[in-house]
Structures are given as structure tokens and as C-alpha cells.
CSV table of C-alpha atoms in Angstrom, one decimal:
chain,number,residue,atom,x,y,z
A,1,MET,CA,112.4,97.2,53.9
A,2,ARG,CA,113.8,97.8,57.2
A,3,LEU,CA,117.5,98.6,57.5
A,4,VAL,CA,118.2,95.9,59.9
A,5,LEU,CA,116.8,93.4,57.7
A,6,GLN,CA,118.7,94.8,54.7
A,7,LEU,CA,121.9,94.5,56.6
A,8,VAL,CA,121.1,90.7,57.8
A,9,ALA,CA,120.2,89.7,54.4
A,10,ARG,CA,123.6,91.3,53.1
A,11,LEU,CA,125.3,89.6,55.8
A,12,LEU,CA,123.7,86.4,55.1
A,13,VAL,CA,124.7,86.7,51.4
A,14,VAL,CA,128.5,87.2,52.7
A,15,VAL,CA,128.1,84.2,54.9
A,16,ILE,CA,126.8,81.9,51.9
A,17,LEU,CA,129.6,83.0,49.7
A,18,CYS,CA,132.3,82.4,52.3
A,19,LEU,CA,130.6,79.0,53.2
A,20,THR,CA,130.5,77.9,49.3
A,21,ALA,CA,134.1,79.2,49.3
A,22,ALA,CA,135.1,77.2,52.4
A,23,THR,CA,133.2,74.2,50.6
A,24,VAL,CA,135.1,74.2,47.6
A,25,TRP,CA,138.3,74.5,49.5
A,26,ALA,CA,137.3,71.6,52.0
A,27,THR,CA,136.4,69.7,48.6
A,28,VAL,CA,139.9,70.2,47.0
A,29,ASP,CA,141.7,69.4,50.1
A,30,ALA,CA,139.7,66.4,51.4
A,31,TYR,CA,140.5,65.0,47.6
A,32,ARG,CA,144.2,65.9,47.9
A,33,SER,CA,144.4,64.5,51.5
A,34,VAL,CA,144.2,61.1,49.8
A,35,ASP,CA,147.1,61.7,47.7
A,36,ARG,CA,148.8,62.9,51.1
A,37,ALA,CA,147.8,59.9,52.8
A,38,THR,CA,149.0,57.5,49.8
A,39,ALA,CA,152.6,59.0,50.0
A,40,ALA,CA,152.8,58.6,53.8
A,41,SER,CA,151.4,55.4,53.5
A,42,ALA,CA,154.0,54.5,51.2
A,43,ASP,CA,156.9,56.0,53.1
A,44,ARG,CA,156.0,54.3,56.2
A,45,VAL,CA,155.7,51.0,54.9
A,46,SER,CA,159.2,51.4,52.8
A,47,GLU,CA,160.8,52.4,55.9
A,48,ALA,CA,159.4,49.2,57.7
A,49,LEU,CA,160.5,47.0,55.1
A,50,GLN,CA,163.8,48.8,54.8
A,51,ALA,CA,164.4,47.8,58.5
A,52,LEU,CA,163.4,44.3,57.8
A,53,TYR,CA,165.5,44.0,54.8
A,54,TRP,CA,168.7,44.7,56.7
A,55,ARG,CA,168.1,42.8,59.3
A,56,GLU,CA,167.4,39.8,57.1
A,57,LEU,CA,170.5,40.7,55.2
A,58,LEU,CA,172.8,40.9,58.3
A,59,LEU,CA,171.3,37.5,59.9
A,60,ARG,CA,171.5,35.7,56.5
A,61,SER,CA,174.7,37.0,54.9
A,62,SER,CA,175.4,33.7,53.4
A,63,ARG,CA,172.4,33.8,51.3
A,64,MET,CA,172.2,35.8,47.9
A,65,HIS,CA,170.5,38.8,47.9
A,66,GLU,CA,167.9,37.8,45.4
A,67,HIS,CA,166.7,35.2,47.8
A,68,LEU,CA,165.7,37.9,50.1
A,69,LEU,CA,163.2,39.2,47.5
A,70,PRO,CA,160.4,39.8,48.3
A,71,VAL,CA,161.2,40.7,51.9
A,72,PRO,CA,160.1,37.6,54.2
A,73,GLU,CA,157.2,38.1,56.2
A,74,TRP,CA,156.4,41.8,54.9
A,75,ARG,CA,152.5,40.8,54.6
A,76,THR,CA,151.9,41.1,58.4
A,77,THR,CA,149.3,42.8,60.7
A,78,GLU,CA,152.0,45.3,61.9
A,79,THR,CA,152.5,46.1,58.2
A,80,VAL,CA,148.6,46.8,57.8
A,81,LYS,CA,148.7,49.3,60.6
A,82,LEU,CA,151.1,51.6,58.7
A,83,ILE,CA,148.7,51.8,55.7
A,84,SER,CA,145.9,54.2,55.8
A,85,PRO,CA,142.3,53.4,55.2
A,86,GLY,CA,141.6,53.0,51.6
A,87,ILE,CA,145.1,52.7,50.5
A,88,CYS,CA,146.6,49.6,49.0
A,89,VAL,CA,150.5,48.8,49.0
A,90,GLN,CA,152.3,46.4,46.4
A,91,PHE,CA,155.6,45.0,46.9
A,92,GLU,CA,157.8,45.2,43.8
A,93,PRO,CA,158.7,42.6,42.4
A,94,ALA,CA,155.7,40.9,43.5
A,95,LYS,CA,155.2,36.9,44.0
A,96,PRO,CA,152.9,35.4,41.2
A,97,PHE,CA,149.2,35.8,42.1
A,98,GLU,CA,149.8,38.1,45.1
A,99,LYS,CA,147.3,40.8,45.7
A,100,PRO,CA,148.0,44.3,47.0
A,101,LEU,CA,148.0,44.6,51.0
A,102,CYS,CA,145.0,47.2,51.6
A,103,GLY,CA,144.4,49.3,54.7
A,104,GLN,CA,140.9,49.1,56.5
A,105,SER,CA,138.0,50.2,54.2
A,106,GLN,CA,135.0,49.5,56.0
A,107,GLY,CA,133.4,52.4,57.9
A,108,LEU,CA,134.8,54.9,55.5
A,109,GLY,CA,131.4,56.8,55.4
A,110,LYS,CA,128.4,56.7,53.3
A,111,ALA,CA,128.7,56.4,49.4
A,112,PRO,CA,128.8,59.8,48.0
A,113,PRO,CA,126.0,60.9,45.4
A,114,ARG,CA,126.9,60.0,41.7
A,115,TRP,CA,127.2,63.7,40.8
A,116,PHE,CA,129.9,64.4,43.3
A,117,ALA,CA,131.9,61.5,42.3
A,118,SER,CA,131.7,62.3,38.6
A,119,ALA,CA,132.1,66.2,39.3
A,120,VAL,CA,135.5,65.5,41.6
A,121,GLN,CA,136.8,63.1,39.1
A,122,THR,CA,136.3,65.4,36.2
A,123,LEU,CA,137.5,68.5,37.7
A,124,LEU,CA,140.3,67.3,40.0
A,125,GLY,CA,141.3,64.1,38.0
A,126,GLY,CA,142.5,61.0,39.3
A,127,HIS,CA,145.0,59.8,42.0
A,128,ALA,CA,148.7,58.8,41.0
A,129,ALA,CA,150.4,55.9,42.7
A,130,VAL,CA,153.4,56.5,44.7
A,131,ALA,CA,156.6,54.5,44.5
A,132,ARG,CA,159.3,54.3,47.6
A,133,PRO,CA,162.5,52.2,47.4
A,134,ILE,CA,163.1,50.0,50.1
A,135,SER,CA,166.7,51.2,50.1
A,136,ALA,CA,168.4,54.0,48.6
A,137,ARG,CA,171.9,52.3,48.5
A,138,GLU,CA,170.6,48.8,47.4
A,139,THR,CA,168.6,49.5,44.4
A,140,THR,CA,167.8,45.6,44.1
A,141,ALA,CA,166.2,45.6,47.3
A,142,GLY,CA,162.8,46.3,46.0
A,143,VAL,CA,160.1,49.3,45.7
A,144,VAL,CA,157.1,49.9,47.7
A,145,SER,CA,154.1,51.2,45.6
A,146,ALA,CA,151.2,52.3,47.1
A,147,SER,CA,148.0,53.5,45.2
A,148,PRO,CA,144.6,54.5,46.5
A,149,ASP,CA,141.3,52.6,45.9
A,150,PRO,CA,139.1,54.9,43.8
A,151,ASP,CA,135.9,54.1,45.4
A,152,ALA,CA,137.3,54.6,49.1
A,153,ALA,CA,139.1,57.7,48.0
A,154,ILE,CA,136.0,59.3,47.1
A,155,ARG,CA,134.1,58.0,50.3
A,156,LEU,CA,137.1,59.6,52.4
A,157,ALA,CA,136.8,62.9,50.6
A,158,TRP,CA,132.9,63.0,51.1
A,159,ALA,CA,133.2,62.0,54.6
A,160,HIS,CA,135.9,64.8,55.1
A,161,ILE,CA,133.8,67.2,53.2
A,162,LEU,CA,130.6,66.4,55.6
A,163,ASP,CA,132.6,66.9,58.6
A,164,ASN,CA,133.9,70.4,57.5
A,165,ILE,CA,130.6,71.6,56.0
A,166,GLY,CA,129.0,70.6,59.3
A,167,VAL,CA,131.4,72.6,61.4
A,168,ALA,CA,131.3,75.3,58.7
A,169,LEU,CA,127.4,75.6,59.0
A,170,LEU,CA,127.3,75.9,62.7
A,171,MET,CA,130.0,78.5,62.4
A,172,ALA,CA,128.0,80.4,59.9
A,173,ALA,CA,124.7,79.9,61.8
A,174,ALA,CA,126.5,81.3,64.8
A,175,ILE,CA,128.2,84.1,62.9
A,176,ALA,CA,124.8,85.3,61.3
A,177,LEU,CA,122.7,85.0,64.4
A,178,LEU,CA,125.4,87.1,66.8
A,179,ALA,CA,126.0,89.7,64.0
A,180,SER,CA,122.3,90.3,63.6
A,181,ILE,CA,121.6,90.7,67.4
A,182,ALA,CA,124.8,93.0,67.3
A,183,ILE,CA,123.5,94.9,64.2
A,184,ALA,CA,119.8,95.1,65.7
A,185,HIS,CA,121.6,96.7,69.0
A,186,THR,CA,123.5,98.8,67.0
A,187,LEU,CA,120.7,100.4,65.1
A,188,ALA,CA,118.3,100.3,68.0
A,189,PRO,CA,118.8,104.1,68.6
A,190,ALA,CA,117.6,104.9,65.4
A,191,ARG,CA,113.9,104.2,66.6
A,192,SER,CA,114.5,107.2,69.1
A,193,ILE,CA,115.5,109.4,66.1
A,194,VAL,CA,112.5,108.4,64.0
A,195,ALA,CA,110.2,108.9,66.8
A,196,ALA,CA,111.7,112.4,67.5
A,197,LEU,CA,111.1,113.2,64.0
A,198,GLN,CA,107.6,111.7,64.1
A,199,ARG,CA,106.9,114.3,67.0
A,200,MET,CA,108.6,117.1,65.0
A,201,ALA,CA,105.9,116.4,62.3
A,202,HIS,CA,103.1,116.8,64.8
A,203,GLY,CA,104.5,120.1,66.0
A,204,GLN,CA,106.9,119.1,68.9
A,205,TYR,CA,110.0,120.6,67.5
A,206,ARG,CA,112.0,120.7,70.6
A,207,THR,CA,112.3,117.1,71.4
A,208,ALA,CA,115.1,115.4,73.7
A,209,LEU,CA,117.1,112.7,72.2
A,210,PRO,CA,119.2,110.2,74.3
A,211,ARG,CA,123.0,110.4,74.2
A,212,PHE,CA,124.2,107.9,71.6
A,213,HIS,CA,127.5,106.1,71.8
A,214,SER,CA,128.0,105.5,68.1
A,215,MET,CA,129.5,108.6,66.4
A,216,GLU,CA,127.4,108.4,63.3
A,217,LEU,CA,124.1,108.2,65.5
A,218,ALA,CA,125.2,111.1,67.8
A,219,MET,CA,126.2,113.2,64.7
A,220,ILE,CA,122.6,112.4,63.3
A,221,GLY,CA,121.1,113.1,66.6
A,222,LYS,CA,122.7,116.6,66.8
A,223,ALA,CA,121.6,117.3,63.5
A,224,VAL,CA,118.0,116.2,64.5
A,225,THR,CA,117.9,118.5,67.6
A,226,ASP,CA,119.5,121.4,65.9
A,227,LEU,CA,116.8,121.2,63.0
A,228,GLY,CA,113.9,121.0,65.8
A,229,ASP,CA,115.5,124.1,67.7
A,230,ARG,CA,115.7,126.1,64.2
A,231,LEU,CA,112.0,124.8,63.3
A,232,ALA,CA,110.8,126.0,66.8
A,233,ALA,CA,112.4,129.3,66.6
A,234,ALA,CA,110.9,129.7,63.1
A,235,MET,CA,107.4,128.7,64.1
A,236,GLU,CA,107.6,131.3,67.1
A,237,GLU,CA,108.7,133.9,65.0
A,238,ARG,CA,105.8,133.1,62.4
A,239,ALA,CA,103.4,132.9,65.0
A,240,ALA,CA,104.7,136.4,66.5
A,241,LEU,CA,104.5,137.9,62.9
A,242,THR,CA,101.0,136.3,62.4
A,243,ARG,CA,99.8,137.9,65.5
A,244,ARG,CA,101.0,141.3,64.6
A,245,LEU,CA,99.6,141.0,61.0
A,246,LEU,CA,96.1,139.8,62.5
A,247,GLU,CA,96.3,142.7,65.1
A,248,ILE,CA,97.0,145.0,62.1
A,249,ARG,CA,94.1,143.6,60.1
A,250,ASP,CA,92.0,143.9,63.2
A,251,ASP,CA,92.8,147.5,63.3
A,252,GLU,CA,92.0,148.0,59.6
A,253,ARG,CA,88.8,146.1,60.0
A,254,ARG,CA,87.8,148.2,62.7
A,255,ALA,CA,88.6,151.4,60.6
A,256,LEU,CA,86.9,150.3,57.8
A,257,ALA,CA,83.7,149.8,59.8
A,258,ARG,CA,84.0,153.2,61.2
A,259,GLU,CA,84.3,154.6,57.6
A,260,LEU,CA,81.1,152.4,56.4
A,261,HIS,CA,79.2,153.5,59.2
A,262,ASP,CA,79.9,157.0,58.9
A,263,GLU,CA,79.9,157.6,55.3
A,264,PHE,CA,77.8,154.7,54.0
A,265,GLY,CA,75.3,154.8,56.9
A,266,GLN,CA,74.5,158.6,56.9
A,267,ASN,CA,74.1,158.5,53.3
A,268,LEU,CA,71.7,155.5,53.0
A,269,THR,CA,69.8,157.2,55.9
A,270,ALA,CA,69.7,160.5,54.0
A,271,ILE,CA,68.5,158.4,50.8
A,272,LEU,CA,66.1,156.6,52.7
A,273,ALA,CA,64.6,160.0,54.1
A,274,PHE,CA,64.5,161.8,50.8
A,275,ALA,CA,62.4,158.8,49.2
A,276,ASN,CA,59.9,158.8,52.1
A,277,THR,CA,59.5,162.5,51.5
A,278,ILE,CA,59.0,162.2,47.9
A,279,GLU,CA,56.5,159.4,48.4
A,280,ALA,CA,54.5,161.4,50.9
A,281,GLY,CA,54.6,164.8,48.8
A,282,THR,CA,53.9,163.7,45.5
A,283,GLN,CA,50.5,162.9,44.0
A,284,ASP,CA,52.1,161.0,40.7
A,285,LYS,CA,51.6,157.6,41.6
A,286,SER,CA,54.4,156.4,39.1
A,287,VAL,CA,56.8,158.6,41.3
A,288,ALA,CA,55.5,157.4,44.6
A,289,GLU,CA,56.2,153.8,43.3
A,290,ASP,CA,59.6,154.7,42.3
A,291,ALA,CA,60.2,156.1,45.8
A,292,ARG,CA,59.0,153.2,47.3
A,293,MET,CA,61.4,151.0,45.2
A,294,ILE,CA,64.3,153.3,46.4
A,295,SER,CA,63.3,152.8,50.0
A,296,ARG,CA,63.4,149.2,49.7
A,297,ALA,CA,66.5,149.0,48.0
A,298,SER,CA,68.1,151.4,50.6
A,299,LEU,CA,66.8,149.2,53.4
A,300,ARG,CA,68.2,146.0,52.0
A,301,ILE,CA,71.4,147.7,51.5
A,302,MET,CA,71.7,149.0,55.3
A,303,ALA,CA,70.6,145.5,56.2
A,304,SER,CA,73.5,144.2,54.2
A,305,LEU,CA,75.9,147.1,55.6
A,306,ARG,CA,74.8,146.1,59.0
A,307,ASP,CA,75.8,142.3,58.5
A,308,THR,CA,79.3,143.5,57.4
A,309,LEU,CA,79.8,145.9,60.2
A,310,ASN,CA,79.0,143.2,62.5
A,311,ARG,CA,81.6,141.0,61.1
A,312,LEU,CA,84.1,143.9,60.6
A,313,ARG,CA,83.7,144.9,64.3
A,314,HIS,CA,85.6,143.7,67.3
A,315,PRO,CA,84.2,140.3,68.1
A,316,PRO,CA,82.0,140.4,71.2
A,317,ALA,CA,83.5,137.4,72.5
A,318,GLU,CA,86.8,139.4,73.9
A,319,GLU,CA,84.2,141.3,76.0
A,320,LEU,CA,81.2,139.2,76.6
A,321,GLY,CA,82.8,136.0,76.9
A,322,LEU,CA,82.9,133.0,74.4
A,323,GLU,CA,79.6,131.2,75.8
A,324,ALA,CA,77.4,134.7,75.6
A,325,SER,CA,78.8,135.5,72.1
A,326,LEU,CA,78.1,132.1,70.5
A,327,ILE,CA,74.4,132.0,71.9
A,328,SER,CA,74.2,135.6,70.2
A,329,LEU,CA,75.5,134.7,67.2
A,330,VAL,CA,73.3,131.6,66.6
A,331,ASP,CA,70.3,133.8,67.8
A,332,SER,CA,71.2,136.3,65.2
A,333,TRP,CA,71.4,133.8,62.5
A,334,HIS,CA,68.0,132.4,63.6
A,335,SER,CA,66.3,135.8,63.6
A,336,GLN,CA,67.9,136.8,60.2
A,337,HIS,CA,67.4,133.8,58.4
A,338,ALA,CA,64.2,132.2,59.6
A,339,ALA,CA,63.7,130.0,56.7
A,340,ARG,CA,67.5,128.7,56.6
A,341,PRO,CA,68.5,125.3,58.5
A,342,LEU,CA,68.4,124.9,62.1
A,343,ILE,CA,71.5,125.5,64.1
A,344,GLN,CA,72.3,123.4,66.9
A,345,LEU,CA,74.6,124.8,69.6
A,346,ASP,CA,76.4,122.2,71.9
A,347,MET,CA,78.8,123.5,74.6
A,348,GLN,CA,80.6,121.1,76.7
A,349,GLY,CA,83.1,122.0,79.4
A,350,ASP,CA,83.5,125.2,81.5
A,351,LEU,CA,83.8,128.0,79.1
A,352,ALA,CA,83.2,130.9,81.5
A,353,ASP,CA,86.5,131.8,81.7
A,354,VAL,CA,87.6,131.4,78.2
A,355,ARG,CA,88.2,135.0,76.9
A,356,GLY,CA,90.7,137.3,75.2
A,357,THR,CA,92.5,136.2,72.0
A,358,VAL,CA,91.5,132.6,72.5
A,359,ALA,CA,87.8,133.4,72.7
A,360,ALA,CA,87.9,136.0,69.9
A,361,THR,CA,89.6,133.2,67.7
A,362,ALA,CA,87.1,130.4,68.5
A,363,TYR,CA,84.2,133.0,67.8
A,364,ARG,CA,85.8,133.9,64.4
A,365,VAL,CA,86.2,130.0,63.7
A,366,ALA,CA,82.7,129.5,64.5
A,367,GLN,CA,81.1,132.6,62.6
A,368,GLU,CA,83.4,131.7,59.3
A,369,CYS,CA,82.5,127.9,59.5
A,370,LEU,CA,78.7,128.8,59.9
A,371,THR,CA,78.7,131.4,57.1
A,372,ASN,CA,80.4,128.6,54.7
A,373,ALA,CA,77.8,126.1,55.6
A,374,LEU,CA,74.9,128.5,55.1
A,375,ARG,CA,76.2,129.9,51.8
A,376,HIS,CA,77.8,126.9,50.1
A,377,SER,CA,75.7,124.0,50.8
A,378,ALA,CA,72.1,122.9,51.0
A,379,ALA,CA,72.2,122.0,54.6
A,380,ARG,CA,69.0,121.3,56.7
A,381,GLU,CA,70.9,121.1,59.9
A,382,ILE,CA,74.2,122.7,61.3
A,383,VAL,CA,75.8,121.6,64.3
A,384,LEU,CA,78.1,123.8,66.1
A,385,ARG,CA,79.9,122.2,69.1
A,386,ILE,CA,82.5,123.9,71.4
A,387,GLU,CA,84.0,121.6,73.9
A,388,ARG,CA,86.7,122.4,76.5
A,389,ARG,CA,89.1,119.6,77.0
A,390,SER,CA,91.1,119.4,80.2
A,391,GLY,CA,94.1,117.3,81.4
A,392,GLU,CA,97.3,117.1,79.0
A,393,GLU,CA,95.2,118.3,76.1
A,394,ASN,CA,94.1,121.5,77.7
A,395,ALA,CA,92.5,122.8,74.5
A,396,LEU,CA,89.5,124.2,72.9
A,397,LEU,CA,87.7,122.2,70.4
A,398,ILE,CA,85.5,123.9,67.8
A,399,ARG,CA,83.7,121.5,65.4
A,400,VAL,CA,80.9,122.7,62.7
A,401,GLU,CA,79.0,119.9,60.8
A,402,ASP,CA,76.5,120.0,58.5
A,403,ASP,CA,74.3,117.7,56.2
A,404,GLY,CA,74.7,119.5,53.1
A,405,GLY,CA,76.5,116.7,51.3
A,406,GLY,CA,79.5,118.8,50.4
A,407,ASP,CA,83.1,117.5,49.2
A,408,ALA,CA,85.5,117.8,52.0
A,409,ALA,CA,88.4,117.6,49.5
A,410,SER,CA,87.5,120.7,47.6
A,411,VAL,CA,86.8,122.3,50.8
A,412,GLN,CA,90.2,121.3,52.0
A,413,GLN,CA,91.9,122.6,48.9
A,414,SER,CA,90.0,125.9,48.9
A,415,ALA,CA,92.2,128.8,48.9
A,416,GLY,CA,89.3,131.4,49.8
A,417,PHE,CA,89.9,134.4,52.2
A,418,GLY,CA,87.8,132.9,55.1
A,419,LEU,CA,89.6,129.4,55.6
A,420,THR,CA,93.1,131.2,54.9
A,421,GLY,CA,92.0,133.6,57.7
A,422,ILE,CA,91.2,130.6,59.9
A,423,ARG,CA,94.1,129.0,59.4
A,424,GLU,CA,96.3,132.0,60.0
A,425,ARG,CA,94.4,132.6,63.4
A,426,LEU,CA,95.1,129.1,64.6
A,427,ALA,CA,98.6,129.2,63.4
A,428,ALA,CA,99.3,132.2,65.5
A,429,LEU,CA,97.8,130.5,68.6
A,430,GLY,CA,99.6,127.1,67.8
A,431,GLY,CA,96.2,125.6,66.9
A,432,SER,CA,95.1,123.3,63.8
A,433,LEU,CA,92.4,123.0,61.5
A,434,SER,CA,91.0,119.8,60.0
A,435,ILE,CA,88.4,119.1,57.4
A,436,ALA,CA,86.7,115.8,56.8
A,437,ARG,CA,83.9,114.2,55.4
A,438,ALA,CA,80.8,113.7,57.7
A,439,ARG,CA,78.2,111.1,57.6
A,440,ARG,CA,75.9,113.5,55.3
A,441,GLY,CA,78.1,116.5,54.8
A,442,VAL,CA,81.4,118.3,55.9
A,443,SER,CA,83.0,118.5,59.2
A,444,VAL,CA,85.3,121.2,60.1
A,445,ALA,CA,87.2,120.9,63.3
A,446,ALA,CA,89.4,123.3,64.9
A,447,THR,CA,91.8,123.1,68.1
A,448,ILE,CA,93.2,125.7,70.0
A,449,PRO,CA,95.5,125.2,72.9
A,450,LEU,CA,94.3,126.9,76.0
A,451,ALA,CA,97.9,127.7,76.8
A,452,ALA,CA,97.9,130.2,74.2
């Protein structure tokens, strides 16, 4: 899962938790606000009736105090305005059959769900009535008792919660959206780092990264740049060592070729001459037959030695050029192995100026791939394709494909000296080797940068 999505998911979890906490707080506050409204209504009505009581008491001083109870004309429109919606006020002592005076309870919102009403009443309990004396000095003046209507209280709490939750949802959505944009913008430079690592995986070790404003990303970018520089330096040192080892090995191959030619070649020639002399000078048929067998064995060994010397000697590509050396290589295979599969040579692009180490490496790759295809497969046809690619690639592509039905995976995992040598030569020039399954066999492709 992408890091941006993970951070956004965690942010949404935090927002949901905060929204849940806000919902619980809003529920408790809305439910308790009914108690506050009840107390406020009792205070306002008691203050209004206190003023009315003292006015009547002063105007009618000749009357008894009990004749003022209940306070005359207290059930008025002005008194109703002092009562909060859903709150009912009762004057004590009340007249017989007198109903409480209630505030406006219409339009308090939709009826809440049953589970909400039962849950709130179970967890938070009911609402207590609030009593306020009309006068603190005259205890006989009466008492104002305010109590909320249970159904109206639940409706008020539900409407208050819906209002708060709506605002909270809008704020949560805005916070999640803006935070997601900020997180995505902050982590956007990570794509540059990933792209640089991917280029490094393909061999482009020295990759320039943009300047990051975040300290953490800047540290990561610097570490990636330093790693690329160290890898590039290590690969350059490795390539130099590989080239030096190849030069030493080529010198050893040439020295070995001279030794084989001087020692084995002369001895085999002498053996062949002795066998011919014995065959010509003897009258014994069995001895003559043995001499002929020795001659034939010597000729086979000399042919094998000649092939070995051709492989050990300096490749002709450095002197003749790649195109001429490849034509000579294919012709030699045809002449020596007439019964073997057909080898098709396909050359594309201008190969005339491909010489030196690149030409020698391409020749060795083609030679080794042809040898493996002829020895280890039952191919009827082998295609050797050499292509020079210009432009940005500027590389030489060597591809050998056969129809012998081999296993590309086993060839890829092979630790033979031939493929190992090819990989070393290509690594010394910054090239690459790939082995894949062809339509009817195995395809081996090597790429050599011409800049090498």
C-alpha cells in the first residue's frame, strides 16, 4: 500500500475518533443544556413575578398578603416569552385545576430515533425540576417551579446534536481533504528518489536529484546520491580490474597457444611422419594397419589442436574488423561441420569502423554462443544477428538464436567458463547479457556500448 494512502487512512481514523468524541461531547452538552434552559427560565420568571408581586403589594397595601397569591395576571404573553422552548413553569401555590405555563414546543425538530432517546435517558438520566422563590425576604410570596417536558427535551437535544454533527462533519471532511493534499504534496519528492533508485538499478549510478525543502527528504536524497557515487566508483574500479584481468588472460592464452603450437604441433608432426615411414617401409600388413591408425589419430589430434589454437590466439576482429571476422567465423564453421545445422549471419548497420576491444568482445561473444549452440543443442538452424544501433542507444547488439529447444532458465543459471567469460568481458565494457526463451529454442543477446 502506498505511503500516501497509509497516512491518509491513519488521518481518517484520527478524524473519526475525534468526530466520535465530539459527538459524545455534543450529546452530553445538548442534553445538559436543557437543565441550563430550565434554570434560566425559572430565574427569569421568578424575577418578573417578583417585580409584579412588589408592585401589587405597594399598590394594594390595605389588602392582606394572602390575597396577592397567586400573583395577579402572571399568566401573560410576556411571561411566556421568558420561558425557553420545551420548558413548563408552575406557580406555587397554584390555583385548583391550573395547568403549567409552557414555552413554545412546536417546531423543535424531528422526533429522534427510539434508540437515541432510550440510550440518552439510560446513560444521562432524567431532568430535575428547578424551584426559585419569588422573593428571598418574603417566603410567603410563592415559588416558581420550572421543569422540562421530557419529549421536548429529547427533541431539543437531538436537534442540537444534528446541528453540531453537521458542522463537525464538514470540518472533518475539510481537514481530511486539506491534510491529504498537504501529505501528498510533501511526499511528492519521494517519486524523484524512487526514480533515481530505479535508474541506479539499471546502471545509471550517478543521478542528479532535485533540492528538497524537507530536511528528512534532503537527507535521504543526499544518501542516495552518495550511494550512487560510491557504486559508480566501485563499478569503474571493477571494470578497470576486469579489463586488466582480461588482458592478462589474453596474454596467457597467447603464450599457451605458442607452447601448444611449438611443442604439441612439432611432436604430432613427427609422430605423423614416423607413422607414414613405418607404413611405407614395412611388409607386415598388421604393422602397416597400426601405422595408418596412428596417422589417422594424429590427424584428428592435429585438427582438434588447430581449433584450440584458433580460439586461444588473438581474435581476428581487432585486425580484420568485426564484419570480416564474423564472415570468416561462419565460413569456418560451415567448412568444418558440413553436416551440422545451417548458420545464418545477419548484419545490420555500419560495422566497418567497429574495431579494437569492442570488435574483439563482440567476436568472442558470437564465437562462444555459436559453440554452445552447436555443442549443447539439437538445432537445425542458428541465426547470428549483429546490429549497430545509433542515436541515444549507440550500442552494438549481438543475438544468437537457435531452434534446438533448450531450457533458457538452466542456461541462465549455468556457471560454465564460457558464459562467465562473456559476462566478464561485457562487464568490463559496461555491457549486458540476457538469456531468454525463443520461439523454438534459446536466445542469447549481448549489448556493448560503442562509447566503450
